[in-house]
PDB file of C-alpha atoms in Angstrom:
ATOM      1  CA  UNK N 480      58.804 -45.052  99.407  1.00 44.00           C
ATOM      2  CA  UNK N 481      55.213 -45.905  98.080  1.00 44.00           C
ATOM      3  CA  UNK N 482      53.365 -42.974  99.568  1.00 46.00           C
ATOM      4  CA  UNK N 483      56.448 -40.281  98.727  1.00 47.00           C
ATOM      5  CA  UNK N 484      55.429 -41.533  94.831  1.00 44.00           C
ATOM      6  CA  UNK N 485      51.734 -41.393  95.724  1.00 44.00           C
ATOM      7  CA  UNK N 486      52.810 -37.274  97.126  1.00 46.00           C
ATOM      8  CA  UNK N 487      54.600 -36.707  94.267  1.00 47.00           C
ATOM      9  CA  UNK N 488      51.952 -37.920  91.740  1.00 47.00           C
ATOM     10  CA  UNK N 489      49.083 -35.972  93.331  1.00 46.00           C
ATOM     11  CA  UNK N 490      51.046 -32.556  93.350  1.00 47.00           C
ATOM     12  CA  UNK N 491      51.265 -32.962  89.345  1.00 50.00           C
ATOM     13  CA  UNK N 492      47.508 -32.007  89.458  1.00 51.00           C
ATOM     14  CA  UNK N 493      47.432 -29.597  91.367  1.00 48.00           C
ATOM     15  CA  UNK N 494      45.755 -26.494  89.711  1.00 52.00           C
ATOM     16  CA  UNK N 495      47.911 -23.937  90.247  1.00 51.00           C
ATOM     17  CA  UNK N 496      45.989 -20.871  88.799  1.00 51.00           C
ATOM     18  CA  UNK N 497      43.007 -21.730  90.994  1.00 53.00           C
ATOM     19  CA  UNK N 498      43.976 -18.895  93.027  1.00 55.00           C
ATOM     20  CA  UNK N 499      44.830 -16.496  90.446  1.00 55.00           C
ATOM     21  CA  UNK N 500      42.660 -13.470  90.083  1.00 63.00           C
ATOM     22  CA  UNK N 501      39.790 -13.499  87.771  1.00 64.00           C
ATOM     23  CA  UNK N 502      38.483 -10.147  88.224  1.00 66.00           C
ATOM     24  CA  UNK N 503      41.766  -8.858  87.090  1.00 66.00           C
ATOM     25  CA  UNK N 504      41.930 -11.021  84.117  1.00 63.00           C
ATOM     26  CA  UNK N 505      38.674 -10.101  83.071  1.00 66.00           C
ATOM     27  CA  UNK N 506      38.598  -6.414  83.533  1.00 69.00           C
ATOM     28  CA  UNK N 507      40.769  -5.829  80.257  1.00 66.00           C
ATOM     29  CA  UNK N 508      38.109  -7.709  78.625  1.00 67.00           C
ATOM     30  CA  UNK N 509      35.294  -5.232  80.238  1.00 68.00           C
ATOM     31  CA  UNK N 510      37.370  -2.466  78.578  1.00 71.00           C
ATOM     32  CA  UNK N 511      37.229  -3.326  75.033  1.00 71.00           C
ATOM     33  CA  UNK N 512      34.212  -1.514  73.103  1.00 70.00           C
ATOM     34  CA  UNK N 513      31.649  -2.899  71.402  1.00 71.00           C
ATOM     35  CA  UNK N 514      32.116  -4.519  67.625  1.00 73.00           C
ATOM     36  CA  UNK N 515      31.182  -1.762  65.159  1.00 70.00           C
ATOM     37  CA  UNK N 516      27.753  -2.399  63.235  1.00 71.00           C
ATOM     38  CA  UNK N 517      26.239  -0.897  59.766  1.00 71.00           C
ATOM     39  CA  UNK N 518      23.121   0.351  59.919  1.00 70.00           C
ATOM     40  CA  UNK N 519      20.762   2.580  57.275  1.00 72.00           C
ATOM     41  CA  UNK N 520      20.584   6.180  58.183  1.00 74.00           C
ATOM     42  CA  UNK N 521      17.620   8.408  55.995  1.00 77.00           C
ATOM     43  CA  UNK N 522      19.483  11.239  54.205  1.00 77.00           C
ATOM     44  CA  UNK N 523      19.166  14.613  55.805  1.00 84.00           C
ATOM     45  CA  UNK N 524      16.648  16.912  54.263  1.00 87.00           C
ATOM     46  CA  UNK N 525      19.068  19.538  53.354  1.00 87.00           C
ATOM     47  CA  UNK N 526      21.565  17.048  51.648  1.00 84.00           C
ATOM     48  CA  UNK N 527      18.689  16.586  49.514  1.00 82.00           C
ATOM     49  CA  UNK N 528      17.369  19.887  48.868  1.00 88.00           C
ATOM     50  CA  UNK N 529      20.955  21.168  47.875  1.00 88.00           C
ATOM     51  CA  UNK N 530      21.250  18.300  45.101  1.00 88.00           C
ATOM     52  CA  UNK N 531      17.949  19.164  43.879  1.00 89.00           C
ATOM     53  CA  UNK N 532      19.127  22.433  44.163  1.00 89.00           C
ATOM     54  CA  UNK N 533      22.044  21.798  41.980  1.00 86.00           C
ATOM     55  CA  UNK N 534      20.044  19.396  39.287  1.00 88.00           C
ATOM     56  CA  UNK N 535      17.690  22.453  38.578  1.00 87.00           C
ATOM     57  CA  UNK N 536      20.269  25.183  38.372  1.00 85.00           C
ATOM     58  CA  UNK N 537      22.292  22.505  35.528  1.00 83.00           C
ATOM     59  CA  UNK N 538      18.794  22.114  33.974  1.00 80.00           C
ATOM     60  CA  UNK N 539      18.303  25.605  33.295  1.00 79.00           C
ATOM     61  CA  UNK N 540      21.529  26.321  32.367  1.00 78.00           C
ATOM     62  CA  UNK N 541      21.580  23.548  29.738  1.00 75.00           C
ATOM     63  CA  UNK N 542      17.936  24.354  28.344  1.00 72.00           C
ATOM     64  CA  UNK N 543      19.193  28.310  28.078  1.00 69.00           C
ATOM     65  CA  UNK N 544      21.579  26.753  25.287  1.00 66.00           C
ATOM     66  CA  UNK N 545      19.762  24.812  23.304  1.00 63.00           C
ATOM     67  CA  UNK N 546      16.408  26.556  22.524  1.00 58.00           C
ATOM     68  CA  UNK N 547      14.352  24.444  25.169  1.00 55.00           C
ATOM     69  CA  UNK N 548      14.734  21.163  22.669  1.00 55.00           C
ATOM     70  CA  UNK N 549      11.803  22.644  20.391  1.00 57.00           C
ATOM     71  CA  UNK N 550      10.418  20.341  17.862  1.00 49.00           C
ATOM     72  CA  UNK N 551      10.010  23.205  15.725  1.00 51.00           C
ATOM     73  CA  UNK N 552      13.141  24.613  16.040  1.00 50.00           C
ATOM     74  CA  UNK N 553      15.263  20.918  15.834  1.00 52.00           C
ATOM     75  CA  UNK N 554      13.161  18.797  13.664  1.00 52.00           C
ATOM     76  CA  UNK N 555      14.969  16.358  11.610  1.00 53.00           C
ATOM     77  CA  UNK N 556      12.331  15.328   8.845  1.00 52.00           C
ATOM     78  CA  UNK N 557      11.883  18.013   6.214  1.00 54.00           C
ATOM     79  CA  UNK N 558      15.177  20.280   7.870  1.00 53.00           C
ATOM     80  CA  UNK N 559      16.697  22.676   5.792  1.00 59.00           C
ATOM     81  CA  UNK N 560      19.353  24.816   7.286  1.00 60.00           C
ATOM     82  CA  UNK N 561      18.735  28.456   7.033  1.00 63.00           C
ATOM     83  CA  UNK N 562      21.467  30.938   5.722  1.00 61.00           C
ATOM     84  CA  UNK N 563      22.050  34.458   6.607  1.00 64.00           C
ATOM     85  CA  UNK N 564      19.270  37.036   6.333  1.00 63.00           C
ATOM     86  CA  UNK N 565      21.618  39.132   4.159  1.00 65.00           C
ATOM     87  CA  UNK N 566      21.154  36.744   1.115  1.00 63.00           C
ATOM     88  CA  UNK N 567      25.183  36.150   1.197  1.00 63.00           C
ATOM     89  CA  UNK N 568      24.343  31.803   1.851  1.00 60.00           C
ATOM     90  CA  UNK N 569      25.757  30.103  -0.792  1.00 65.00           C
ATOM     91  CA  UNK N 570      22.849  26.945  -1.215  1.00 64.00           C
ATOM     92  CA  UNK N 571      24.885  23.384  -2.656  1.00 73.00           C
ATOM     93  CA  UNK N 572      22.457  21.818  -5.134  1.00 85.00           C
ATOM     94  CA  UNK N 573      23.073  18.344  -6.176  1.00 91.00           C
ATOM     95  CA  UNK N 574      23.990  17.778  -9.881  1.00 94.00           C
ATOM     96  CA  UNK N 575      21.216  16.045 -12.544  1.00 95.00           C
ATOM     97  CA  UNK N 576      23.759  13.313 -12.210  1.00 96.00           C
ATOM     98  CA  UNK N 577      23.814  13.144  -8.685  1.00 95.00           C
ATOM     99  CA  UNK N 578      20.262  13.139  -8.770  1.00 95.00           C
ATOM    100  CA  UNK N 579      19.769  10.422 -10.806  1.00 96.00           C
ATOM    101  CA  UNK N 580      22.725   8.103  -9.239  1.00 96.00           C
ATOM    102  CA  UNK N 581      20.596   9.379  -5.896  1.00 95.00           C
ATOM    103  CA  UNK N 582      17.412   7.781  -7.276  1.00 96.00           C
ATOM    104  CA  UNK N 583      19.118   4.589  -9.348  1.00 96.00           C
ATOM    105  CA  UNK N 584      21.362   3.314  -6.275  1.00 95.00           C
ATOM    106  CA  UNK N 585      18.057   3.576  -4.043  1.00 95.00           C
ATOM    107  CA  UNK N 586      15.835   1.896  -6.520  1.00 95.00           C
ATOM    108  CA  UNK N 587      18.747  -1.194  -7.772  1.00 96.00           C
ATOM    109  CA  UNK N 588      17.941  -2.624  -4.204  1.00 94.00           C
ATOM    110  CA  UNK N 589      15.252  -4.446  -5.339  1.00 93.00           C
ATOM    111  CA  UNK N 590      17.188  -5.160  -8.351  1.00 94.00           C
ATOM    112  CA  UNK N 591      19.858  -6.489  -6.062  1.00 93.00           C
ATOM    113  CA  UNK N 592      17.758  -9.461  -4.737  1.00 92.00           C
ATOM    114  CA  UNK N 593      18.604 -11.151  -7.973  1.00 93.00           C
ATOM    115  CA  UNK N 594      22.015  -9.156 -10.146  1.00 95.00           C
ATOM    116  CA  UNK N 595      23.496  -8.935  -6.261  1.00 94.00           C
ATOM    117  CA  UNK N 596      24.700  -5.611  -5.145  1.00 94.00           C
ATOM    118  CA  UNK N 597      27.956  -5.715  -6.872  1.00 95.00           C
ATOM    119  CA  UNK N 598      25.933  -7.231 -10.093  1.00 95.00           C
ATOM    120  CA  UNK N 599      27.850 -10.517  -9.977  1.00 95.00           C
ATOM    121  CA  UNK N 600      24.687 -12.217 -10.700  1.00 94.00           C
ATOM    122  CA  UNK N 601      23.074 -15.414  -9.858  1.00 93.00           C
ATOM    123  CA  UNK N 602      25.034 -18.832 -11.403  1.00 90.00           C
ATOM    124  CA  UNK N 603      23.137 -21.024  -9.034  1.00 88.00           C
ATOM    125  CA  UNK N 604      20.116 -19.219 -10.411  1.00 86.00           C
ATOM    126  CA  UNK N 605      20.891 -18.866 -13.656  1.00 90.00           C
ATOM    127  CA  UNK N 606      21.024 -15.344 -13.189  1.00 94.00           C
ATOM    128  CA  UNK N 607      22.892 -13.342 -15.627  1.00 95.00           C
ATOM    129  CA  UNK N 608      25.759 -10.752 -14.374  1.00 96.00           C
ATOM    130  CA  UNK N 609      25.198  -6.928 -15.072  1.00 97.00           C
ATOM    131  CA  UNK N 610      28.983  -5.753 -14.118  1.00 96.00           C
ATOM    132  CA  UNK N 611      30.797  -6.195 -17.713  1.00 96.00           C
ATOM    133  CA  UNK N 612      27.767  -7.192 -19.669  1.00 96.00           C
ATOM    134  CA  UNK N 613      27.476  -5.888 -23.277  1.00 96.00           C
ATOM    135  CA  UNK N 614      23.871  -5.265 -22.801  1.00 97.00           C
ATOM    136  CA  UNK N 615      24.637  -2.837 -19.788  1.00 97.00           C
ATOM    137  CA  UNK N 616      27.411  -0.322 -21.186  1.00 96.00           C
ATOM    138  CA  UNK N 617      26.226  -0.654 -24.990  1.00 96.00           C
ATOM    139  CA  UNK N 618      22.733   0.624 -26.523  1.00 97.00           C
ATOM    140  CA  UNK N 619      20.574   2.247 -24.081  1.00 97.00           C
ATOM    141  CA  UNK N 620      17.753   1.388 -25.987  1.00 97.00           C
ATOM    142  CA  UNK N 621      18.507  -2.179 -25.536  1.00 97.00           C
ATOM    143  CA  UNK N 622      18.632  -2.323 -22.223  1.00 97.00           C
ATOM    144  CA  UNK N 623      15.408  -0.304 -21.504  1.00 97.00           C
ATOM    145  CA  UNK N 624      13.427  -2.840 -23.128  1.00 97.00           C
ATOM    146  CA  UNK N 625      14.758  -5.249 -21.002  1.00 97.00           C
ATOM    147  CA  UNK N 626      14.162  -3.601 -17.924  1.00 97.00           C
ATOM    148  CA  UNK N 627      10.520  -2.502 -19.212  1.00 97.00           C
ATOM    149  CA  UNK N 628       9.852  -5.458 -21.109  1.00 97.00           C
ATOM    150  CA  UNK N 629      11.632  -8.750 -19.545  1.00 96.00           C
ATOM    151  CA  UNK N 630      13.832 -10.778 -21.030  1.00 96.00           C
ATOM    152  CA  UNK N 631      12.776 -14.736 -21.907  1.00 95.00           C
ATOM    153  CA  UNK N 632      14.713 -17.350 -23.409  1.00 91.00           C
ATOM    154  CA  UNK N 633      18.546 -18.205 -23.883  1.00 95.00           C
ATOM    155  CA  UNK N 634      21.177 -15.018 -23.950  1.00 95.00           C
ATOM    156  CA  UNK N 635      24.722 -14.606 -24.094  1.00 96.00           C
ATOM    157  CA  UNK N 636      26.559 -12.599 -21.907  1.00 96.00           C
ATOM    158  CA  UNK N 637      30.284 -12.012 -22.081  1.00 94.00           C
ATOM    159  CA  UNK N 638      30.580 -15.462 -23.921  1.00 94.00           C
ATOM    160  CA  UNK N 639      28.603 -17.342 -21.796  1.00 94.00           C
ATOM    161  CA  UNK N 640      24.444 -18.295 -22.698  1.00 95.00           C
ATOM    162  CA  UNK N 641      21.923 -18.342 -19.962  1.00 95.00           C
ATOM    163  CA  UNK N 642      18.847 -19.267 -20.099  1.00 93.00           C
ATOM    164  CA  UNK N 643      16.776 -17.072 -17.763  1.00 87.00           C
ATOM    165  CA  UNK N 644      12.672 -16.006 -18.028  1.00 93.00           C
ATOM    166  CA  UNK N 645      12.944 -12.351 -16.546  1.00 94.00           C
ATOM    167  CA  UNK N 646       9.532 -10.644 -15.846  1.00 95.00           C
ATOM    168  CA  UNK N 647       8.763  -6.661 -16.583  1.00 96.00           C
ATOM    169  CA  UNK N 648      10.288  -4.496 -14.411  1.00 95.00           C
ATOM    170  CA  UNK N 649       7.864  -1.411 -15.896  1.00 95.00           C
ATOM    171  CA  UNK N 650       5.934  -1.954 -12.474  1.00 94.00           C
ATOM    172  CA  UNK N 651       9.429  -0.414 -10.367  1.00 94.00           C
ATOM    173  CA  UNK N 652      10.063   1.969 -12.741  1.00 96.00           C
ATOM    174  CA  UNK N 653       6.510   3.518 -14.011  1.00 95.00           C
ATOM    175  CA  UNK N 654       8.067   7.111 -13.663  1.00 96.00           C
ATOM    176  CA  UNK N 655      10.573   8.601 -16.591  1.00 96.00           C
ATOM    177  CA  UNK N 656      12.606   9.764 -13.451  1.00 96.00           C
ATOM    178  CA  UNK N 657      13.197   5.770 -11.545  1.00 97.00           C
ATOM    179  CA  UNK N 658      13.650   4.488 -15.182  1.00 97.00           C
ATOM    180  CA  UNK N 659      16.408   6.897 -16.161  1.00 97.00           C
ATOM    181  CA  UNK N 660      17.949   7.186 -12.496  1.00 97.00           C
ATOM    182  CA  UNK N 661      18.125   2.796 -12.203  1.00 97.00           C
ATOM    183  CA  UNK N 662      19.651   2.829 -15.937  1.00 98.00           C
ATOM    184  CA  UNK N 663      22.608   5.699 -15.162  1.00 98.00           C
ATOM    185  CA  UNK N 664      23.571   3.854 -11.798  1.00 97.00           C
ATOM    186  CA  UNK N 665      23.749   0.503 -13.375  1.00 97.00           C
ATOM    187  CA  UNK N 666      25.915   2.077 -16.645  1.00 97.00           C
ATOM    188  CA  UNK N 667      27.854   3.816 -14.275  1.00 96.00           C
ATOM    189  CA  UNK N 668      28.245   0.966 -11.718  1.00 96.00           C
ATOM    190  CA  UNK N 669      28.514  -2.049 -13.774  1.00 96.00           C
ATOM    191  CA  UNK N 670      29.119  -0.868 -17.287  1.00 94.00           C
ATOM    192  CA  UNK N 671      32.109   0.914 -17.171  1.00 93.00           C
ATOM    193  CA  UNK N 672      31.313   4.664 -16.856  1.00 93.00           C
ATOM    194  CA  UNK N 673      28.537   4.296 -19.856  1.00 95.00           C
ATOM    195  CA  UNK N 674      26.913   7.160 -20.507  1.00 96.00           C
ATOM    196  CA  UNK N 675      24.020   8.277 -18.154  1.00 97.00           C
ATOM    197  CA  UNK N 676      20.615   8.308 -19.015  1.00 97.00           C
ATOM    198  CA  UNK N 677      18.235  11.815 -18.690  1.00 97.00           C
ATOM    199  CA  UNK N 678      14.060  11.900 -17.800  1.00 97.00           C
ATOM    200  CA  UNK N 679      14.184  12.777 -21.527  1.00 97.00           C
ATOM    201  CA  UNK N 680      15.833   9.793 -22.625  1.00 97.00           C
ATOM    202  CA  UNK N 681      13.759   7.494 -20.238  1.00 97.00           C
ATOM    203  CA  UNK N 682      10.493   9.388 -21.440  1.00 97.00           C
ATOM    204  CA  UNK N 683      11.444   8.146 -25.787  1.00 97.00           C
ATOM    205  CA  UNK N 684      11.915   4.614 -24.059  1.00 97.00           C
ATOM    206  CA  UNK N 685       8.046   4.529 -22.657  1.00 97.00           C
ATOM    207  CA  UNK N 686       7.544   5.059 -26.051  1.00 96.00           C
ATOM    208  CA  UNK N 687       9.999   2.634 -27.718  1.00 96.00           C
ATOM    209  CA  UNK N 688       8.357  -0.594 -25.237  1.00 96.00           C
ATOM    210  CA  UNK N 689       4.853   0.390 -26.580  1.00 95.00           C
ATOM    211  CA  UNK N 690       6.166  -1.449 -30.087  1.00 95.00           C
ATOM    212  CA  UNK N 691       6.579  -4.647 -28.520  1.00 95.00           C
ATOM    213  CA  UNK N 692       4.443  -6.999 -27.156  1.00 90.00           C
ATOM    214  CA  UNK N 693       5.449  -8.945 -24.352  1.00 92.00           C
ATOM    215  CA  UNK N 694       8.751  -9.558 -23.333  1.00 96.00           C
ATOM    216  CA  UNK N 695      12.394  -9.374 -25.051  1.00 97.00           C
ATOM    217  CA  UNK N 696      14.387 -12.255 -26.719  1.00 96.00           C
ATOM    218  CA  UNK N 697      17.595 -12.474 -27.860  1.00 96.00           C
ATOM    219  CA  UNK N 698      17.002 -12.507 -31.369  1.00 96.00           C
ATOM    220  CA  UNK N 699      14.731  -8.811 -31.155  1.00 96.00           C
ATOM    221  CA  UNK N 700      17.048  -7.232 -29.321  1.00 96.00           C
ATOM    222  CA  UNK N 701      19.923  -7.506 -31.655  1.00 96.00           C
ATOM    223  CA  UNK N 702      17.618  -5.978 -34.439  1.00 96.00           C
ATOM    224  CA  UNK N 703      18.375  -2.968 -32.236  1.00 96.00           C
ATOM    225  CA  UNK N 704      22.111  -1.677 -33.544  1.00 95.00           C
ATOM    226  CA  UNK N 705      24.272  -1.483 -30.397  1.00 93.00           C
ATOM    227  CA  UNK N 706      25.336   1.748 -31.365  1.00 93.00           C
ATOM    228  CA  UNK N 707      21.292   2.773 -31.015  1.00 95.00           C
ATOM    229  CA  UNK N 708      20.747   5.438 -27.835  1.00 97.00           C
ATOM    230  CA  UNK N 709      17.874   6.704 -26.726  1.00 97.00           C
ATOM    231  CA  UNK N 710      17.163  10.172 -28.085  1.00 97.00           C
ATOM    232  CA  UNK N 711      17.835  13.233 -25.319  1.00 96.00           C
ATOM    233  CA  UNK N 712      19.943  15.790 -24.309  1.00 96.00           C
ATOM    234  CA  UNK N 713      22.865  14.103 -22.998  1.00 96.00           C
ATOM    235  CA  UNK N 714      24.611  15.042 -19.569  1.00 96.00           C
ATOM    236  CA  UNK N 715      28.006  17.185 -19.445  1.00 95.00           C
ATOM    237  CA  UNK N 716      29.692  14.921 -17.397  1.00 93.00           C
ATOM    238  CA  UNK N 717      32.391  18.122 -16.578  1.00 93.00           C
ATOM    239  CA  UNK N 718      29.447  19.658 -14.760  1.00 93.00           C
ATOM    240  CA  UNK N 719      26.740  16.777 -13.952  1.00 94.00           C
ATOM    241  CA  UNK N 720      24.105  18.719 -15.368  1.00 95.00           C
ATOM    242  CA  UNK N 721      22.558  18.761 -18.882  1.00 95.00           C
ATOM    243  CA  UNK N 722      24.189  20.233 -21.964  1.00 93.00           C
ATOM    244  CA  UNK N 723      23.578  23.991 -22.144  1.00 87.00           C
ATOM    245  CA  UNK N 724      21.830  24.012 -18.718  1.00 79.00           C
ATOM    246  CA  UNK N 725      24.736  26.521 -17.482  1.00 64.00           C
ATOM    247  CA  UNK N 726      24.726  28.440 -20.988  1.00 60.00           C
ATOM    248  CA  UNK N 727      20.696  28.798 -19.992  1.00 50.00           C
ATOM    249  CA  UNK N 728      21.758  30.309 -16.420  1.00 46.00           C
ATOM    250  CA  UNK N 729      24.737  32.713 -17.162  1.00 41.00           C
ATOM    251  CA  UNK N 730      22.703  33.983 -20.136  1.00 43.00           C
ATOM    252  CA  UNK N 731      20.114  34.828 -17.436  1.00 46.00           C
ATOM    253  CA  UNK N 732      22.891  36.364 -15.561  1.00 39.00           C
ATOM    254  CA  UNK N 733      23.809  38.556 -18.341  1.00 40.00           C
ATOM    255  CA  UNK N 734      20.446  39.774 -18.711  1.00 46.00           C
ATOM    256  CA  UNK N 735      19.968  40.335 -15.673  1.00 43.00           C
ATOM    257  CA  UNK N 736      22.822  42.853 -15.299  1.00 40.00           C
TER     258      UNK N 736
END
């Protein structure tokens, strides 16, 4: 009884694939092909010479269109586009207004550190505002000698007194041409449309600051009627340009024919 357990027990480890055949196993294995790998490759020389090929033919063909990218033919600074060499271009020149807003809008930057660009003014700084001030849209001659004179001591604005100490501004505006063009953008900007002011105008107010030494009060300027401009021809403001400046040219049109 013993020993048929003991037979039974030792056939339960018997290995039974200890015959089987390896080879065959093992052949399929033999079959299979190798794992692919990457590897760097140089490109072909005719790969590249048909790219460079390509890259010179676009080059040409690009540079055939656009005058070889001459600095003398496509300069920026100084450009001025050239018409038709049958005289029929019609040349766009700015207006005397346009020159002078040009000029003013350029030149109220510095301006702008103190009035702020949309001449709000400086509370905190005890700035007074330009947009709606009495001093802007009323006598030109006013406000000329405050730009070229300063301003010191207390002033009302639009109900309200400040007490500011504003230094000459004749140093920003030495030319006729930056006086008048700052005055006609800030009139026109913060005064309501006010009436622009010409090189001719700006030119009498050199002469008007020469009268006063040192800078503006209060009290001087209202000596000056509001109603007081500076004398000049005016601007057409139908046409931009200066009161009988197109009577000058069509009269040289008439004589001409």
């Amino acid at each position: 009884m013993s020993s048929e357990l003991l037979s039974d027990s030792s056939s339960e480890k018997v290995d039974y694939a200890e015959n089987a055949d390896v080879t065959r196993f093992h052949s399929a294995t033999a079959r299979e092909q190798p794992e692919p790998t990457t590897q760097e490759q140089p490109m072909p020389i005719w790969v590249f010479a048909l790219c460079s090929l390509f890259l010179l033919a676009g080059g040409a063909l690009l540079g055939s269109h656009t005058n070889g990218f001459g600095l003398d033919t496509l300069s920026l600074a100084g450009y001025v586009p050239q018409g038709p060499d049958d005289g029929s271009a019609v040349v766009i020149e700015k207006t005397d207004l346009e020159k002078l807003m040009a000029t003013g809008k350029q030149i109220y930057t510095t301006c702008a550190a103190c009035h702020a660009p949309n001449g709000s003014g400086n509370p905190g700084g005890n700035i007074p505002p330009l947009a709606g001030a009495e001093w802007v849209s009323g006598s030109t001659e006013r406000l000329a000698l405050i730009i070229l004179n300063g301003l010191n001591g207390p002033i009302e604005v639009m109900g309200k007194t400040w007490v500011n100490n504003m230094a000459s501004q004749a140093a920003a505006v030495n030319q006729p041409a930056k006086l008048a063009g700052v005055m006609t953008y800030i009139r026109s900007e913060f005064g309501g449309g006010a009436s622009p002011v010409t090189e001719e105008m700006a030119e009498a107010a050199f002469a008007v600051s020469e009268q006063y030494s040192g800078q503006m009060t209060q009290e001087l300027l209202l000596q000056i009627p509001d109603s007081q401009m500076l004398p000049g021809t005016p601007i057409d403001m139908e046409t931009g340009n200066l009161v009988g400046a197109g009577d000058e040219g069509a009269s040289e049109a008439a004589e001409g024919q």
